[in-house]
Amino acid sequence: MFNMFGMSSNDIGIDLGTASILVYIKGKGVVLKEPSVVAIDRDTNRILAIGEEARLMIGRTPGNIIAIRPLRHGVISDYTVTEKMLKYFINKAVGKKTLLRPRIAVCIPSGATEVERKAVEDATYQAGAKEVSIIEEPVAAAIGAGIDISKACGNMIVDIGGGTTDIAVISLGGPVSTSIKVAGDDFDEAVVRYMRKKHNLLIGERTGEDIKIQIGAAYRRPEVLTMEVRGRNLVTGLPKTIVVTSDETLEALQEPAMQIVDAVHNVLERTPPELAADIYDRGIVFTGGGSLIYGLDQLCQEKTGITTMIAEAPLTAVAIGTGKFIEFQNGDSADAKKEY
Ligand code: ADP
Ligand code: MG
């Protein structure tokens, strides 16, 4: 459907994240957000469930059913599964009734290879797209965070997802960027390791993530928070409950937190001086779910000396930016900053 300005009203942006997939439809906003998880029957290799339904099966299913995250660490580990997952979400979000085929932009984790990009492009065409664009994550994150990239000079965007952290300086000459495989999942794993080492307590990654979200700290909290954690005592093999404090998580999370801050530092060092001066004026913008770990922004600010802010909607910025990218690409950028 075309309005008087010639813009298609069925443009779709898809954020193919390592932890979640979001679908944004122009004029409607984010219409779907589900975990990037697929449940598979190991015996027959059949896909049993996708998304939220698959996530709920984790840990509650017989041994022959496994839940996989095909995009974990930003690399497409299983192309066929990724393709099926993508098609399933597009159909779910768009519905089958639509007469006009949509223009779809997909943002894939950076670090993906040419072959992987092509695979995602093909899968999107097969799912019914009229036009497909594959876009760079930092550019999408910048647009979604409200930065006008047509004028952009020296904005630094740090998108911290589940499997990868993308650090980029957006400028007219294109992004200067780095992607590291330290992100949200590594904080969960760091909590799990800490609990085993310090308390002889075995906990699962889901519990590690709960601890991180509820009481985790990358920078000391003004008040100490506590949480009861249940796990298995590694000495006796029996269930055990202990109380964990936010100060303990500070110790546990230090390593991945500093790896991210060091990577930011490295990108700053490689940025031409004029651009670096712009970043100093404008600050660093964080997006992605991993940016919500308490105090990571403060830690970055303290270590780099540059004001660090979390974008207004860190979890949806990439999906929104991906959808809006289609407008930029087609030259109808006047509206691109409005209408969220
Ligand atoms: P991706 O783009 O890779 O799909 P997301 O941007 O959705 O990833 O971020 C997922 C990560 O964000 C996970 O590691 C999750 O634990 C973390 N996360 C989500 N909400 C919070 C929160 N409130 N505090 C800390 N971490 C969070
Ligand atoms: Mg993401």
mmCIF file with all atom_site columns, N, CA and C and ligand atoms in Angstrom, residues 15 17-20 160-163 184-185 188 209 212-213 288-290 292-293 315, ligand 1:
data_model
loop_
_atom_site.group_PDB
_atom_site.id
_atom_site.type_symbol
_atom_site.label_atom_id
_atom_site.label_alt_id
_atom_site.label_comp_id
_atom_site.label_asym_id
_atom_site.label_entity_id
_atom_site.label_seq_id
_atom_site.pdbx_PDB_ins_code
_atom_site.Cartn_x
_atom_site.Cartn_y
_atom_site.Cartn_z
_atom_site.occupancy
_atom_site.B_iso_or_equiv
_atom_site.pdbx_formal_charge
_atom_site.auth_seq_id
_atom_site.auth_comp_id
_atom_site.auth_asym_id
_atom_site.auth_atom_id
_atom_site.pdbx_PDB_model_num
ATOM   1  N N   . ASP A 1 15  ? 14.994 -7.628  13.988 1.00 0.00 ? 15  ASP A N   1
ATOM   2  C CA  . ASP A 1 15  ? 16.248 -7.682  14.734 1.00 0.00 ? 15  ASP A CA  1
ATOM   3  C C   . ASP A 1 15  ? 16.503 -9.150  15.065 1.00 0.00 ? 15  ASP A C   1
ATOM   4  N N   . GLY A 1 17  ? 18.416 -11.100 16.829 1.00 0.00 ? 17  GLY A N   1
ATOM   5  C CA  . GLY A 1 17  ? 19.398 -11.057 17.919 1.00 0.00 ? 17  GLY A CA  1
ATOM   6  C C   . GLY A 1 17  ? 19.799 -12.436 18.414 1.00 0.00 ? 17  GLY A C   1
ATOM   7  N N   . THR A 1 18  ? 20.879 -12.493 19.188 1.00 0.00 ? 18  THR A N   1
ATOM   8  C CA  . THR A 1 18  ? 21.350 -13.784 19.693 1.00 0.00 ? 18  THR A CA  1
ATOM   9  C C   . THR A 1 18  ? 20.464 -14.284 20.833 1.00 0.00 ? 18  THR A C   1
ATOM   10 N N   . ALA A 1 19  ? 19.808 -13.355 21.530 1.00 0.00 ? 19  ALA A N   1
ATOM   11 C CA  . ALA A 1 19  ? 18.925 -13.746 22.635 1.00 0.00 ? 19  ALA A CA  1
ATOM   12 C C   . ALA A 1 19  ? 17.456 -13.648 22.240 1.00 0.00 ? 19  ALA A C   1
ATOM   13 N N   . SER A 1 20  ? 17.081 -12.551 21.546 1.00 0.00 ? 20  SER A N   1
ATOM   14 C CA  . SER A 1 20  ? 15.692 -12.421 21.128 1.00 0.00 ? 20  SER A CA  1
ATOM   15 C C   . SER A 1 20  ? 15.566 -11.902 19.714 1.00 0.00 ? 20  SER A C   1
ATOM   16 N N   . ILE A 1 160 ? 25.033 -3.999  23.526 1.00 0.00 ? 160 ILE A N   1
ATOM   17 C CA  . ILE A 1 160 ? 25.409 -5.180  24.298 1.00 0.00 ? 160 ILE A CA  1
ATOM   18 C C   . ILE A 1 160 ? 24.246 -6.165  24.284 1.00 0.00 ? 160 ILE A C   1
ATOM   19 N N   . GLY A 1 161 ? 24.381 -7.218  23.479 1.00 0.00 ? 161 GLY A N   1
ATOM   20 C CA  . GLY A 1 161 ? 23.299 -8.194  23.353 1.00 0.00 ? 161 GLY A CA  1
ATOM   21 C C   . GLY A 1 161 ? 23.523 -9.378  24.269 1.00 0.00 ? 161 GLY A C   1
ATOM   22 N N   . GLY A 1 162 ? 22.994 -10.542 23.862 1.00 0.00 ? 162 GLY A N   1
ATOM   23 C CA  . GLY A 1 162 ? 23.202 -11.751 24.641 1.00 0.00 ? 162 GLY A CA  1
ATOM   24 C C   . GLY A 1 162 ? 24.544 -12.383 24.317 1.00 0.00 ? 162 GLY A C   1
ATOM   25 N N   . GLY A 1 163 ? 24.863 -12.481 23.016 1.00 0.00 ? 163 GLY A N   1
ATOM   26 C CA  . GLY A 1 163 ? 26.078 -13.168 22.590 1.00 0.00 ? 163 GLY A CA  1
ATOM   27 C C   . GLY A 1 163 ? 27.202 -12.281 22.101 1.00 0.00 ? 163 GLY A C   1
ATOM   28 N N   . GLY A 1 184 ? 25.905 -10.271 27.322 1.00 0.00 ? 184 GLY A N   1
ATOM   29 C CA  . GLY A 1 184 ? 25.034 -10.693 28.422 1.00 0.00 ? 184 GLY A CA  1
ATOM   30 C C   . GLY A 1 184 ? 25.236 -12.123 28.909 1.00 0.00 ? 184 GLY A C   1
ATOM   31 N N   . ASP A 1 185 ? 25.345 -13.074 27.976 1.00 0.00 ? 185 ASP A N   1
ATOM   32 C CA  . ASP A 1 185 ? 25.503 -14.483 28.372 1.00 0.00 ? 185 ASP A CA  1
ATOM   33 C C   . ASP A 1 185 ? 26.748 -14.698 29.229 1.00 0.00 ? 185 ASP A C   1
ATOM   34 N N   . ASP A 1 188 ? 26.149 -14.070 32.819 1.00 0.00 ? 188 ASP A N   1
ATOM   35 C CA  . ASP A 1 188 ? 25.442 -15.193 33.454 1.00 0.00 ? 188 ASP A CA  1
ATOM   36 C C   . ASP A 1 188 ? 26.454 -16.285 33.806 1.00 0.00 ? 188 ASP A C   1
ATOM   37 N N   . GLU A 1 209 ? 21.369 -15.846 35.322 1.00 0.00 ? 209 GLU A N   1
ATOM   38 C CA  . GLU A 1 209 ? 20.799 -14.656 34.697 1.00 0.00 ? 209 GLU A CA  1
ATOM   39 C C   . GLU A 1 209 ? 19.874 -13.913 35.680 1.00 0.00 ? 209 GLU A C   1
ATOM   40 N N   . LYS A 1 212 ? 21.968 -11.966 38.054 1.00 0.00 ? 212 LYS A N   1
ATOM   41 C CA  . LYS A 1 212 ? 22.520 -10.800 37.350 1.00 0.00 ? 212 LYS A CA  1
ATOM   42 C C   . LYS A 1 212 ? 21.481 -9.679  37.247 1.00 0.00 ? 212 LYS A C   1
ATOM   43 N N   . ILE A 1 213 ? 20.265 -10.041 36.819 1.00 0.00 ? 213 ILE A N   1
ATOM   44 C CA  . ILE A 1 213 ? 19.234 -9.023  36.611 1.00 0.00 ? 213 ILE A CA  1
ATOM   45 C C   . ILE A 1 213 ? 18.744 -8.423  37.930 1.00 0.00 ? 213 ILE A C   1
ATOM   46 N N   . GLY A 1 288 ? 20.811 -2.394  23.774 1.00 0.00 ? 288 GLY A N   1
ATOM   47 C CA  . GLY A 1 288 ? 20.841 -3.848  24.006 1.00 0.00 ? 288 GLY A CA  1
ATOM   48 C C   . GLY A 1 288 ? 20.545 -4.179  25.458 1.00 0.00 ? 288 GLY A C   1
ATOM   49 N N   . GLY A 1 289 ? 20.021 -5.378  25.669 1.00 0.00 ? 289 GLY A N   1
ATOM   50 C CA  . GLY A 1 289 ? 19.624 -5.803  27.006 1.00 0.00 ? 289 GLY A CA  1
ATOM   51 C C   . GLY A 1 289 ? 20.786 -5.847  27.989 1.00 0.00 ? 289 GLY A C   1
ATOM   52 N N   . GLY A 1 290 ? 21.969 -6.188  27.495 1.00 0.00 ? 290 GLY A N   1
ATOM   53 C CA  . GLY A 1 290 ? 23.138 -6.273  28.356 1.00 0.00 ? 290 GLY A CA  1
ATOM   54 C C   . GLY A 1 290 ? 23.537 -4.934  28.958 1.00 0.00 ? 290 GLY A C   1
ATOM   55 N N   . LEU A 1 292 ? 21.677 -3.068  30.477 1.00 0.00 ? 292 LEU A N   1
ATOM   56 C CA  . LEU A 1 292 ? 20.884 -2.839  31.686 1.00 0.00 ? 292 LEU A CA  1
ATOM   57 C C   . LEU A 1 292 ? 21.518 -3.414  32.953 1.00 0.00 ? 292 LEU A C   1
ATOM   58 N N   . ILE A 1 293 ? 22.645 -4.085  32.816 1.00 0.00 ? 293 ILE A N   1
ATOM   59 C CA  . ILE A 1 293 ? 23.336 -4.570  34.009 1.00 0.00 ? 293 ILE A CA  1
ATOM   60 C C   . ILE A 1 293 ? 23.690 -3.353  34.850 1.00 0.00 ? 293 ILE A C   1
ATOM   61 N N   . LEU A 1 315 ? 16.130 -2.200  24.616 1.00 0.00 ? 315 LEU A N   1
ATOM   62 C CA  . LEU A 1 315 ? 15.813 -3.535  24.090 1.00 0.00 ? 315 LEU A CA  1
ATOM   63 C C   . LEU A 1 315 ? 15.174 -3.513  22.704 1.00 0.00 ? 315 LEU A C   1
HETATM 64 P P1  . ADP B 2 .   ? 20.360 -9.844  21.432 1.00 0.00 ? 1   ADP B P1  1
HETATM 65 O O1  . ADP B 2 .   ? 20.318 -8.570  20.657 1.00 0.00 ? 1   ADP B O1  1
HETATM 66 O O2  . ADP B 2 .   ? 21.669 -10.556 21.328 1.00 0.00 ? 1   ADP B O2  1
HETATM 67 O O3  . ADP B 2 .   ? 19.178 -10.715 21.131 1.00 0.00 ? 1   ADP B O3  1
HETATM 68 P P2  . ADP B 2 .   ? 19.319 -8.421  23.754 1.00 0.00 ? 1   ADP B P2  1
HETATM 69 O O4  . ADP B 2 .   ? 19.605 -7.022  23.378 1.00 0.00 ? 1   ADP B O4  1
HETATM 70 O O5  . ADP B 2 .   ? 17.913 -8.886  23.730 1.00 0.00 ? 1   ADP B O5  1
HETATM 71 O O6  . ADP B 2 .   ? 20.243 -9.465  22.975 1.00 0.00 ? 1   ADP B O6  1
HETATM 72 O O7  . ADP B 2 .   ? 19.898 -8.627  25.236 1.00 0.00 ? 1   ADP B O7  1
HETATM 73 C C1  . ADP B 2 .   ? 19.906 -9.868  25.843 1.00 0.00 ? 1   ADP B C1  1
HETATM 74 C C2  . ADP B 2 .   ? 20.731 -9.814  27.109 1.00 0.00 ? 1   ADP B C2  1
HETATM 75 O O8  . ADP B 2 .   ? 20.253 -8.765  27.956 1.00 0.00 ? 1   ADP B O8  1
HETATM 76 C C3  . ADP B 2 .   ? 20.639 -11.103 27.937 1.00 0.00 ? 1   ADP B C3  1
HETATM 77 O O9  . ADP B 2 .   ? 21.939 -11.485 28.328 1.00 0.00 ? 1   ADP B O9  1
HETATM 78 C C4  . ADP B 2 .   ? 19.811 -10.675 29.160 1.00 0.00 ? 1   ADP B C4  1
HETATM 79 O O10 . ADP B 2 .   ? 20.172 -11.408 30.322 1.00 0.00 ? 1   ADP B O10 1
HETATM 80 C C5  . ADP B 2 .   ? 20.186 -9.220  29.298 1.00 0.00 ? 1   ADP B C5  1
HETATM 81 N N1  . ADP B 2 .   ? 19.212 -8.424  30.028 1.00 0.00 ? 1   ADP B N1  1
HETATM 82 C C6  . ADP B 2 .   ? 17.910 -8.189  29.711 1.00 0.00 ? 1   ADP B C6  1
HETATM 83 N N2  . ADP B 2 .   ? 17.322 -7.425  30.660 1.00 0.00 ? 1   ADP B N2  1
HETATM 84 C C7  . ADP B 2 .   ? 18.275 -7.155  31.589 1.00 0.00 ? 1   ADP B C7  1
HETATM 85 C C8  . ADP B 2 .   ? 18.305 -6.412  32.830 1.00 0.00 ? 1   ADP B C8  1
HETATM 86 N N3  . ADP B 2 .   ? 17.222 -5.772  33.285 1.00 0.00 ? 1   ADP B N3  1
HETATM 87 N N4  . ADP B 2 .   ? 19.475 -6.358  33.511 1.00 0.00 ? 1   ADP B N4  1
HETATM 88 C C9  . ADP B 2 .   ? 20.572 -6.995  33.061 1.00 0.00 ? 1   ADP B C9  1
HETATM 89 N N5  . ADP B 2 .   ? 20.618 -7.706  31.913 1.00 0.00 ? 1   ADP B N5  1
HETATM 90 C C10 . ADP B 2 .   ? 19.491 -7.789  31.191 1.00 0.00 ? 1   ADP B C10 1
#
